[in-house]
Tab-separated table of C-alpha atoms in Angstrom:
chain	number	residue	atom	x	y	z
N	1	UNK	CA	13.683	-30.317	-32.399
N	2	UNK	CA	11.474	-26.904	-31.667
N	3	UNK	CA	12.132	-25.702	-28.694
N	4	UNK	CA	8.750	-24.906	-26.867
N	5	UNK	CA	7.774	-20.920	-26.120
N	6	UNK	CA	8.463	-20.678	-22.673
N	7	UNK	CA	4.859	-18.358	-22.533
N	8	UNK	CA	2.942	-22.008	-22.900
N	9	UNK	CA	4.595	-23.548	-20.178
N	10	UNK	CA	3.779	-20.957	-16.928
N	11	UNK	CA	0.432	-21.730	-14.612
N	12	UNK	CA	-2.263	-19.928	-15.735
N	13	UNK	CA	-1.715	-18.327	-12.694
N	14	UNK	CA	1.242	-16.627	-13.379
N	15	UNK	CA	0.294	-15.860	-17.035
N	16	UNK	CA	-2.370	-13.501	-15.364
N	17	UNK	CA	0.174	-11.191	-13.361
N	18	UNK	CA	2.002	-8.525	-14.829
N	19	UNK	CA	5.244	-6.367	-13.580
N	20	UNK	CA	3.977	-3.776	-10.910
N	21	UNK	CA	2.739	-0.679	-12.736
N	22	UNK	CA	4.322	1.538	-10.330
N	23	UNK	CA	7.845	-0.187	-11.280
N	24	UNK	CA	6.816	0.082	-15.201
N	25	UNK	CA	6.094	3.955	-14.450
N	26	UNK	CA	9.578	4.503	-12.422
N	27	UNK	CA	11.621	2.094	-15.219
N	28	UNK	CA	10.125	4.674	-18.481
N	29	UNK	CA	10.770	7.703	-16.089
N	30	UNK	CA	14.427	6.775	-15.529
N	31	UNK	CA	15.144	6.002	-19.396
N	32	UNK	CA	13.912	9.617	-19.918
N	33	UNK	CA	16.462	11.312	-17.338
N	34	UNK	CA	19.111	8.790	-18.733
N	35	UNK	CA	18.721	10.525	-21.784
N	36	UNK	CA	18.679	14.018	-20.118
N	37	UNK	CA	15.404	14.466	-19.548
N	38	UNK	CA	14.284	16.254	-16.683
N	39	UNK	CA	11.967	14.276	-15.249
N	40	UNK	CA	9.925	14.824	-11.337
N	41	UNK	CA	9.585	11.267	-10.458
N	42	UNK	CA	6.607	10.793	-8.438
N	43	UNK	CA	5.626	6.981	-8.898
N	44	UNK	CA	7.143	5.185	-5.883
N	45	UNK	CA	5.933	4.739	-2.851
N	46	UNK	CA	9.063	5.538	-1.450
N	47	UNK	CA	10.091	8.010	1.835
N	48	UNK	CA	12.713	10.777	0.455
N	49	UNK	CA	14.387	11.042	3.810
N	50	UNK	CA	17.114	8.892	4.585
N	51	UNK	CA	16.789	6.067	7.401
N	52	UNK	CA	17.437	7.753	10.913
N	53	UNK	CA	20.829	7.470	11.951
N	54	UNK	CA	19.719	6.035	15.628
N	55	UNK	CA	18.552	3.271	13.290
N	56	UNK	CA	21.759	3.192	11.368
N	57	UNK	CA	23.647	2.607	14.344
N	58	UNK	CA	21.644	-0.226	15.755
N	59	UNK	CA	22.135	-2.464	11.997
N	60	UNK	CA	25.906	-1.265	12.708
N	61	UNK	CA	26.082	-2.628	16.137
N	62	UNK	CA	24.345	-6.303	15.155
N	63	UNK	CA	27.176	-6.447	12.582
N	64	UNK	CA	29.416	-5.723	15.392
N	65	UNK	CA	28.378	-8.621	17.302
N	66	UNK	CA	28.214	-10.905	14.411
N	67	UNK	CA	24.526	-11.260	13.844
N	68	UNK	CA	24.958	-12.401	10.061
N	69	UNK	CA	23.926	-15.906	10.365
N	70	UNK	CA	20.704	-17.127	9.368
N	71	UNK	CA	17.801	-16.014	11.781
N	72	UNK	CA	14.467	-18.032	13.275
N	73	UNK	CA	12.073	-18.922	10.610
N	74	UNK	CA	9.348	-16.444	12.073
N	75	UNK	CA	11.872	-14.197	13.194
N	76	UNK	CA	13.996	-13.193	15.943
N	77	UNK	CA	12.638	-13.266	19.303
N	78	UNK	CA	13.702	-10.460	20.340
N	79	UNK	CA	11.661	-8.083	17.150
N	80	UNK	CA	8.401	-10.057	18.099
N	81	UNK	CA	8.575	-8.873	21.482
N	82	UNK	CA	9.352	-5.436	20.268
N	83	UNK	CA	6.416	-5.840	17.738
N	84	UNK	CA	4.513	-6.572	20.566
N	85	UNK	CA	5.130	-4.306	22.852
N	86	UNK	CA	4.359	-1.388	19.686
N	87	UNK	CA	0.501	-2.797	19.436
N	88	UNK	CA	0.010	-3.115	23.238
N	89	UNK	CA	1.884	0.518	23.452
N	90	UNK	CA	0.027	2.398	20.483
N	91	UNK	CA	-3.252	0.154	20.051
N	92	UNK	CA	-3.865	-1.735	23.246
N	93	UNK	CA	-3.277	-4.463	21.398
N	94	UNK	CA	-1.778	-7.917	23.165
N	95	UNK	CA	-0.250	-10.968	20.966
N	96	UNK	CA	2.331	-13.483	21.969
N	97	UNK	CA	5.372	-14.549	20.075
N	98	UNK	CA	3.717	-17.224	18.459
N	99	UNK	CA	1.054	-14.833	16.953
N	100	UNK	CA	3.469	-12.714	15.305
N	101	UNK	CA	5.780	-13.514	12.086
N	102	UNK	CA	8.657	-11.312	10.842
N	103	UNK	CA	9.230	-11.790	6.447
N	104	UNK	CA	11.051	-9.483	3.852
N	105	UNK	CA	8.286	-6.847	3.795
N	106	UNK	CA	4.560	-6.654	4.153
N	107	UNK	CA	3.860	-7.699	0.644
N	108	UNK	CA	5.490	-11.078	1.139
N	109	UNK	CA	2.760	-11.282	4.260
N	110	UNK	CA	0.372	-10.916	2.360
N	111	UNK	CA	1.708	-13.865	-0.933
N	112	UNK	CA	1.798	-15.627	2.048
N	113	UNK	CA	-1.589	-15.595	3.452
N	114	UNK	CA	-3.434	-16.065	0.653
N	115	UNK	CA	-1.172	-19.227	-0.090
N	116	UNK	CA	-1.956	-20.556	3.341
N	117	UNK	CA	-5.639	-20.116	2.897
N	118	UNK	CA	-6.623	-19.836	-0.435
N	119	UNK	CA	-8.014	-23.218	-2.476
N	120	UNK	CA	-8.755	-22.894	-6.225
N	121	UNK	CA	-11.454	-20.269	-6.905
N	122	UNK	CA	-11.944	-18.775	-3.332
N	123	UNK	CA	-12.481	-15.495	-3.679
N	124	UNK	CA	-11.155	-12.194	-1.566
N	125	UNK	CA	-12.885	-9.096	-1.633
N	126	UNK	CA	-10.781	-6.113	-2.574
N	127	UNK	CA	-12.389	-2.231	-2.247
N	128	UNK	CA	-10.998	-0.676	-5.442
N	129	UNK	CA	-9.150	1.865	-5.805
N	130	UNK	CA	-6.621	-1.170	-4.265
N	131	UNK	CA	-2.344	-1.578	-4.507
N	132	UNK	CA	-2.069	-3.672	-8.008
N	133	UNK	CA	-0.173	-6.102	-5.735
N	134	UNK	CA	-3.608	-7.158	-3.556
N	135	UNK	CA	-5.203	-8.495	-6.848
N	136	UNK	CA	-2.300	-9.933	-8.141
N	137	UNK	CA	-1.513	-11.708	-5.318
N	138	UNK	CA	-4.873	-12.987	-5.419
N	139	UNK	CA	-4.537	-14.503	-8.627
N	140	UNK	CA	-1.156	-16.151	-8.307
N	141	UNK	CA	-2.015	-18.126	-5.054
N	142	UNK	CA	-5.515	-19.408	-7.753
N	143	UNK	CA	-7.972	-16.957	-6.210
N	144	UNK	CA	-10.536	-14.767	-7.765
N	145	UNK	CA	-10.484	-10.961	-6.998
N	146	UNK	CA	-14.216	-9.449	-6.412
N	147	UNK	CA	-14.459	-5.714	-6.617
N	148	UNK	CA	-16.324	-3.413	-4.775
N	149	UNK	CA	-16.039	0.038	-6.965
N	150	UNK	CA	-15.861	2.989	-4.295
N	151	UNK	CA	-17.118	6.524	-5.036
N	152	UNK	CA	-15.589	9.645	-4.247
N	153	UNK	CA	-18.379	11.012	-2.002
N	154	UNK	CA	-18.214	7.819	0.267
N	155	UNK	CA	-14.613	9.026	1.223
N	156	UNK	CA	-13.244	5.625	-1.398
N	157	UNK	CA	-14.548	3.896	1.320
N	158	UNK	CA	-16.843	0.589	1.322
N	159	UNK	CA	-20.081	0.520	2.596
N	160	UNK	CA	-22.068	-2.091	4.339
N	161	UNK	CA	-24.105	-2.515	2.627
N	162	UNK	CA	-21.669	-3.398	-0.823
N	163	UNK	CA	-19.550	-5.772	1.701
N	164	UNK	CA	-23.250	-7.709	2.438
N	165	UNK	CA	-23.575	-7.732	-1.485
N	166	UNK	CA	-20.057	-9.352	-2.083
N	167	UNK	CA	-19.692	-11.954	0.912
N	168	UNK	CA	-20.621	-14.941	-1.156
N	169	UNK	CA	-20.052	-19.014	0.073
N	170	UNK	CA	-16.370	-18.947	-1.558
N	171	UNK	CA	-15.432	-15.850	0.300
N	172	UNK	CA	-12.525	-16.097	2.499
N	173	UNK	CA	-11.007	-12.706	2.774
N	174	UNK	CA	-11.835	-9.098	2.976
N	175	UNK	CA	-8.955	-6.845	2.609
N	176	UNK	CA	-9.299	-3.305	4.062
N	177	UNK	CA	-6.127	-0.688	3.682
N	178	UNK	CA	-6.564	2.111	6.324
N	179	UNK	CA	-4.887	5.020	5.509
N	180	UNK	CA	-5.099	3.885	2.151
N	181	UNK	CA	-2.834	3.442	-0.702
N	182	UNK	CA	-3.890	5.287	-3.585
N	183	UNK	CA	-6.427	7.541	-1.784
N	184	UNK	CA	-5.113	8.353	2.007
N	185	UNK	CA	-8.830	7.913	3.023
N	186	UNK	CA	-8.763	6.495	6.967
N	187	UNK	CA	-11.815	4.500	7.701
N	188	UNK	CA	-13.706	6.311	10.930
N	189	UNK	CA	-14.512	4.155	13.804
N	190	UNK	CA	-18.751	4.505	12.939
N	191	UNK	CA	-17.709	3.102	9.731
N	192	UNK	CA	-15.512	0.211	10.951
N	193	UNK	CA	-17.893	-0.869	13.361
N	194	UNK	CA	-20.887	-1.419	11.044
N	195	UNK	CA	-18.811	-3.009	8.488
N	196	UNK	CA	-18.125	-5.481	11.430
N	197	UNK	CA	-21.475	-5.836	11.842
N	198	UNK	CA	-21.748	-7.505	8.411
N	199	UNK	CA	-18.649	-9.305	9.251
N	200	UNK	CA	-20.064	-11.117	12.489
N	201	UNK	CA	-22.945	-12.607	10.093
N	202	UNK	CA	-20.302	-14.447	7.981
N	203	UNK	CA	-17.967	-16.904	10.081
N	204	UNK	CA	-16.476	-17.908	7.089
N	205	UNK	CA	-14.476	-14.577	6.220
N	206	UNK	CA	-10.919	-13.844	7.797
N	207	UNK	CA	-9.963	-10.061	7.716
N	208	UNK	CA	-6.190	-8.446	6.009
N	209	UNK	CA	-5.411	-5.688	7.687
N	210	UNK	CA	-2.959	-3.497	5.812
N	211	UNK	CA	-1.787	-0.764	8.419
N	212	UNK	CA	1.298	0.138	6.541
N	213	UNK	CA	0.814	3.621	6.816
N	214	UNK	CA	-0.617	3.582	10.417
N	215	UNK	CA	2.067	6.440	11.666
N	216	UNK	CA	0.952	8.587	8.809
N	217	UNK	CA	-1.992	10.080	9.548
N	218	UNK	CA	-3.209	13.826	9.055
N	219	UNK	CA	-6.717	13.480	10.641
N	220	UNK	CA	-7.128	15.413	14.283
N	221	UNK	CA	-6.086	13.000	15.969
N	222	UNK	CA	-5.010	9.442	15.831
N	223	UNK	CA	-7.607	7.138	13.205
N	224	UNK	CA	-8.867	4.044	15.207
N	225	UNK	CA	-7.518	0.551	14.761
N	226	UNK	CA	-9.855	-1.965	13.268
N	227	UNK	CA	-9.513	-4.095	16.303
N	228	UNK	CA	-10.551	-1.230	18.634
N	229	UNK	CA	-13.154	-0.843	16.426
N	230	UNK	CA	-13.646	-4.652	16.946
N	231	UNK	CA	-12.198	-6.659	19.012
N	232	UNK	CA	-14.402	-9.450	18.754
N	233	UNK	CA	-13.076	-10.276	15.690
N	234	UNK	CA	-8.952	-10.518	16.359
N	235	UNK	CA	-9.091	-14.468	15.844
N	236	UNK	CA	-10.218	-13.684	12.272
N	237	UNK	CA	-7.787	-11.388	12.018
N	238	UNK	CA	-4.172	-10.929	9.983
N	239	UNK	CA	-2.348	-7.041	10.629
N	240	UNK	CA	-0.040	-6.384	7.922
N	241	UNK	CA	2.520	-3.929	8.699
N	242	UNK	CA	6.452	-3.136	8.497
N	243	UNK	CA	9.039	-0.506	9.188
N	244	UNK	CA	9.503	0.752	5.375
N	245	UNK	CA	7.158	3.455	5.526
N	246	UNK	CA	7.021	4.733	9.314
N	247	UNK	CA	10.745	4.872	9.490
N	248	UNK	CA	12.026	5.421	5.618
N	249	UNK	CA	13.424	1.809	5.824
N	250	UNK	CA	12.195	0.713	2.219
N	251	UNK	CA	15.111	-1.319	1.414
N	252	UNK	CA	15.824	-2.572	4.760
N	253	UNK	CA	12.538	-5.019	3.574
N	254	UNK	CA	11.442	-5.877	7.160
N	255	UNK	CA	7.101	-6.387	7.431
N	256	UNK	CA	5.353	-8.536	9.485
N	257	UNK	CA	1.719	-10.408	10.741
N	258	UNK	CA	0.359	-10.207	13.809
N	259	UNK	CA	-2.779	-13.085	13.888
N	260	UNK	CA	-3.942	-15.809	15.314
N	261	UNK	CA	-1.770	-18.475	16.272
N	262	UNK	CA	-2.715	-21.510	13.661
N	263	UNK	CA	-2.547	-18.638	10.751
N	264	UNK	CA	0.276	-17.439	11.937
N	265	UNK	CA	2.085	-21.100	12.147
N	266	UNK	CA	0.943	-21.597	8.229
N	267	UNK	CA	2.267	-18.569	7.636
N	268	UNK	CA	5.639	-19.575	9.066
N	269	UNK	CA	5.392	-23.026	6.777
N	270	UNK	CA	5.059	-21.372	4.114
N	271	UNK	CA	7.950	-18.892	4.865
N	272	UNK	CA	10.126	-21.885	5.753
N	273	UNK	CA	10.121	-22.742	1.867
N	274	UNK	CA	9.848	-19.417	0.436
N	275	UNK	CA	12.649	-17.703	2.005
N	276	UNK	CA	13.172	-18.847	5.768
N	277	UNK	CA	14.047	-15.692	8.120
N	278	UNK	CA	14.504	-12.168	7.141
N	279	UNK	CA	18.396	-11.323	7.695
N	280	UNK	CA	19.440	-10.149	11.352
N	281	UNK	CA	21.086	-6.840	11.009
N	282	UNK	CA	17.878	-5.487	9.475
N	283	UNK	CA	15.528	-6.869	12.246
N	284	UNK	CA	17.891	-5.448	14.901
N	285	UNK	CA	17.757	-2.075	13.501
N	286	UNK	CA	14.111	-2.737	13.390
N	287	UNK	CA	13.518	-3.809	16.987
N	288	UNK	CA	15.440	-0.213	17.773
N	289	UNK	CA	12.981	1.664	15.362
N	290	UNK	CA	10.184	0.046	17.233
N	291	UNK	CA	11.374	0.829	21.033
N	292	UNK	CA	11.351	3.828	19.991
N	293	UNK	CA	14.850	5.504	18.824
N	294	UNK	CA	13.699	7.824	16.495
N	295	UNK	CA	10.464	8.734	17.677
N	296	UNK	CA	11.168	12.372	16.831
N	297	UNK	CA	11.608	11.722	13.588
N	298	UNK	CA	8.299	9.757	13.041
N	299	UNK	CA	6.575	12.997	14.504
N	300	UNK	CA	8.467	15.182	11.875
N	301	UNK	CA	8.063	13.163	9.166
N	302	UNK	CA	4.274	13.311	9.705
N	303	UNK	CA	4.408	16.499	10.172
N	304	UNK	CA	6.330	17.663	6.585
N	305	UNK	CA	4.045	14.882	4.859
N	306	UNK	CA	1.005	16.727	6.211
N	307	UNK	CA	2.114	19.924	4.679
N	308	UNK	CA	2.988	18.323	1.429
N	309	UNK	CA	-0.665	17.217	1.274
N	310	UNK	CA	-2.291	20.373	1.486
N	311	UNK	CA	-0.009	21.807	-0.669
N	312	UNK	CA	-0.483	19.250	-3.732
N	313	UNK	CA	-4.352	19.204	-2.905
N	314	UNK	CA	-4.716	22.783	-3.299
N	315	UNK	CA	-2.201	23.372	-6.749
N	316	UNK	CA	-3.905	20.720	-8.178
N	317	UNK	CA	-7.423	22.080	-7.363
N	318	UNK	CA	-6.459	24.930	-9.296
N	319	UNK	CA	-5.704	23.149	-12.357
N	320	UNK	CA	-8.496	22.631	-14.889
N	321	UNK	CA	-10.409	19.355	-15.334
N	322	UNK	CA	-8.188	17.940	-12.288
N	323	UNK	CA	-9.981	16.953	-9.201
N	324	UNK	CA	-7.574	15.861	-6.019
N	325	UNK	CA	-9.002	13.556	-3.051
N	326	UNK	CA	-7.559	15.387	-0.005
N	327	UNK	CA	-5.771	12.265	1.605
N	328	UNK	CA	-6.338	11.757	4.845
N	329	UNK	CA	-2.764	9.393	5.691
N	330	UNK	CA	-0.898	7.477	3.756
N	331	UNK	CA	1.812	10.073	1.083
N	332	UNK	CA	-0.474	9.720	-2.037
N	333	UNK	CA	-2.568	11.948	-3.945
N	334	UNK	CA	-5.092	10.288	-5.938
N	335	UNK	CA	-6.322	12.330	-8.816
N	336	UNK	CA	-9.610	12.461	-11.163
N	337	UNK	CA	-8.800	13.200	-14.510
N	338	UNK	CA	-12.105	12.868	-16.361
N	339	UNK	CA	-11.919	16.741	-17.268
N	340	UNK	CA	-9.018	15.796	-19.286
N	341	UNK	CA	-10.557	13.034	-21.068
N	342	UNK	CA	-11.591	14.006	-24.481
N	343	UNK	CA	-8.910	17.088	-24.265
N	344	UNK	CA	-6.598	17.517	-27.632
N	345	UNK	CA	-3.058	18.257	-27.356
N	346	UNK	CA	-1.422	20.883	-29.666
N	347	UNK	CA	-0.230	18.198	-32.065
N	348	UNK	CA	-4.303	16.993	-32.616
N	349	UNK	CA	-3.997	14.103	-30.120
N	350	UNK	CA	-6.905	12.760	-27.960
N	351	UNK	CA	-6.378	12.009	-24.256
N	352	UNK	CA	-9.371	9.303	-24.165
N	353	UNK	CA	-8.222	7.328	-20.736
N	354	UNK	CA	-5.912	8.049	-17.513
N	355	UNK	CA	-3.089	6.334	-19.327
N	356	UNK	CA	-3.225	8.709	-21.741
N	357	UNK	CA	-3.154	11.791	-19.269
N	358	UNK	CA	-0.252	9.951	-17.585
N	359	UNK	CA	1.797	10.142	-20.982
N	360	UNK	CA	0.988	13.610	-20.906
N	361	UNK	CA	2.376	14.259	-17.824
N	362	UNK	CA	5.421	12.499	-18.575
N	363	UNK	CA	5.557	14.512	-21.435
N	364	UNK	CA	6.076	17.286	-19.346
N	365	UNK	CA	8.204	16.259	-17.068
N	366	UNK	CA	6.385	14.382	-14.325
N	367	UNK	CA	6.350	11.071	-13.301
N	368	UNK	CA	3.179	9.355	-11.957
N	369	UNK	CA	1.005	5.955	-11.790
N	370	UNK	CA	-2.351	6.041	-13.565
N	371	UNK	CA	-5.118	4.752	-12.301
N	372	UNK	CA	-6.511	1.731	-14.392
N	373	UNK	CA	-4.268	-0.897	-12.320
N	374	UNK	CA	-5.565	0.441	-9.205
N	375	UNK	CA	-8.983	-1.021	-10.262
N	376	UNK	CA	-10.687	2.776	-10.583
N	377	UNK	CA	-10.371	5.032	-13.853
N	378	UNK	CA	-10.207	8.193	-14.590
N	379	UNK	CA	-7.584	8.666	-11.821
N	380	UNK	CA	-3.988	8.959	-11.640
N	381	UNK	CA	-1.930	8.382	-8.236
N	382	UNK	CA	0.869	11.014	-7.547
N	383	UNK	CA	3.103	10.499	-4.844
N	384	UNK	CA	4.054	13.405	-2.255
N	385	UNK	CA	7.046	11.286	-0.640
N	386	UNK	CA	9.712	13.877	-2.390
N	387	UNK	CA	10.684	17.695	-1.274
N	388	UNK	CA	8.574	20.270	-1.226
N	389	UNK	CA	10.432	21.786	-4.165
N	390	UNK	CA	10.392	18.680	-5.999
N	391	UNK	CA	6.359	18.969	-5.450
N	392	UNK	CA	6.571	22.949	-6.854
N	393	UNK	CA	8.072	22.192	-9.484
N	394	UNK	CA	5.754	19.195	-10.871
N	395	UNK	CA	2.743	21.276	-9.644
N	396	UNK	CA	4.205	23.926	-12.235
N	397	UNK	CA	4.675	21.355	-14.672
N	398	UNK	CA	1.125	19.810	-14.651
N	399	UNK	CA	-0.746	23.287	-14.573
N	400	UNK	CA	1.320	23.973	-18.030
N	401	UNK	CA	0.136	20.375	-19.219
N	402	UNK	CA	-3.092	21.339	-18.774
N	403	UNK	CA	-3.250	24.682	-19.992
N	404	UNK	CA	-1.737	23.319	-22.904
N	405	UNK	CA	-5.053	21.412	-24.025
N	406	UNK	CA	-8.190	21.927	-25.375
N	407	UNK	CA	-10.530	20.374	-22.979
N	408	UNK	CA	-14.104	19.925	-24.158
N	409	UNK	CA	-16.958	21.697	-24.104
């Protein structure tokens, strides 16, 4: 008997999604310094400091008392009042328990909203540049992506009047990312009000709010929530947020949604199946993160990302053919290459997309994400979570990648 290809059996769901490109990009970088390459990894959105030791000490402490065993389904009780009291603290924000679920990250928050909500071909509206996962996501749970291109003199920010032109009858989410991951654009409070003016003439569309990198922020002063912005709309409404970024807790994978009760409660359902509740010592150390027990090193953190940014943005000006998006939050810098494109290498070869300026990089050292799976080309994304040495140095190794080409006429 012939044993069947495995590839022929999968949902045509799950034949559409790929590995994360960021993980591809971090995999090929660590072959190179395996075989003693040098190599400035910059692909992962990933804080370089280590998770405050107040923090530490709290995970320690659960142990202590024996919080191994399995946890609520949505969560303790005692991290959705903490998650709580952070939006009524920081946003003005109010939601109960039952409006609030706890998972392993934001990312499985969002898998798990569009499986609660989305039927076959319902489509979810996704500004691009976007996180490969939002679109991938998408497609898994059997919805259809719909793009809305952004341009670099709108900020890589949506306009009404493109959100009007997407809302069709199968529409049933928009996703908005503010600070943003790739660009660090932050979506001003003008601009967040009319696109809820659109919003109010379509019942039918629920609103994903990624806020991941809400503490990170470089603006004056603090951007404005989308449900300051709106409040009207918080029953249509799903935050996605977590303590990986804020507090340098990537691996601690602790994310949650704050929304309306009945979304929330088919979010839990589906949780229940997936992976039930998100282990205890990590939630305790997250309820401490949240009440506040390393608030000075939130403030810092912001603080040495802020410098990194205008330090990145303005090497990277200098460079030929490369054109930085100052970011405005978030710890990416999200880079137009299309100077490049058409350039010749020494050895006669064309660089004719961003993957190919991305090789090029590599080829000199540095590590980083081009820009084709983030929906927008000719761009690559460059992360500025690392030392500023680490930064120097791959500054100082893209200026001699590009000097090294022939760019065209």
């Amino acid at each position: 008997m012939t044993s069947p290809d495995i590839t022929t059996l999968l949902s045509r769901h799950v034949r559409t999604a790929e590995l994360s490109p960021i993980a591809v990009a971090s995999q090929q970088a660590a072959r190179l310094q395996a075989q003693g390459r040098s190599i400035v990894v910059l692909t992962a959105g990933e804080p370089d400091f280590d998770t405050p030791l107040p923090i530490q000490q709290a995970a320690i402490e659960a142990l202590a008392r024996g919080e191994t065993r399995y946890t609520a389904t949505p969560g303790t009780l005692a991290l959705r009042q903490a998650i709580a009291r952070a939006y009524a603290r920081d946003a003005g924000l109010t939601y109960a328990p039952d409006e609030l679920i706890v998972s392993n990250g934001g990312k499985q928050i969002i898998y798990q909203a569009f499986k609660a909500t989305l039927d076959e071909d319902d489509e979810v509206i996704l500004p691009a540049p976007w996180w490969p996962t939002f679109p991938d996501s998408v497609r898994i749970c059997g919805g259809t992506p719909v793009a809305i291109p952004t341009r670099a003199e709108d900020g890589f920010r949506i306009t009404p009047a493109q959100l009007e032109q997407a809302i069709g009858p199968r529409t049933k989410w928009l996703l908005l990312n503010s600070p943003a991951n790739p660009t660090g654009t932050v979506y001003p409070q003008n601009e967040l009000q009319a696109l809820a003016q659109v919003l109010r003439r379509h019942p039918h569309v629920l609103i994903l709010w990624d806020e991941m990198y809400e503490q990170i922020w470089f603006t004056p002063s603090r951007p404005t929530h989308w449900l300051q912005a709106a409040p009207d709309l918080k029953e249509r409404t799903l935050l996605v947020n977590g303590v990986s970024k804020t507090f340098a807790m990537t691996g601690w994978r602790i994310g949650w949604g704050a929304g309306p009760a009945p979304l929330v409660k088919a979010l839990i359902a589906v949780q229940s199946q997936v992976s039930s509740g998100p282990n205890a010592f990590s939630q305790a150390a997250a309820q401490a993160a949240l009440d506040g027990v390393a608030a000075d090193f939130v403030l810092q953190a912001r603080q040495a990302y802020a410098e990194r940014a205008r330090f990145i943005t303005t090497a990277l000006q200098a460079v030929p053919g490369l054109q930085p998006f100052p970011p405005q939050g978030a710890f990416f810098a999200w880079v137009g290459c299309a100077g490049w494109l058409g350039a010749r290498t020494p050895d006669g070869r064309e660089l004719t997309n961003d993957q190919d300026v991305s090789q090029w990089l590599l080829e000199h050292g540095v590590a980083v994400v081009h820009g084709a799976p983030y929906g927008l080309s000719p761009y690559f994304r460059l992360s500025f979570a690392a030392s500023l040495e680490a930064l120097e140095e791959a500054a100082r190794r893209i200026a001699q990648a590009g000097a090294a080409l022939t760019l065209r006429d």
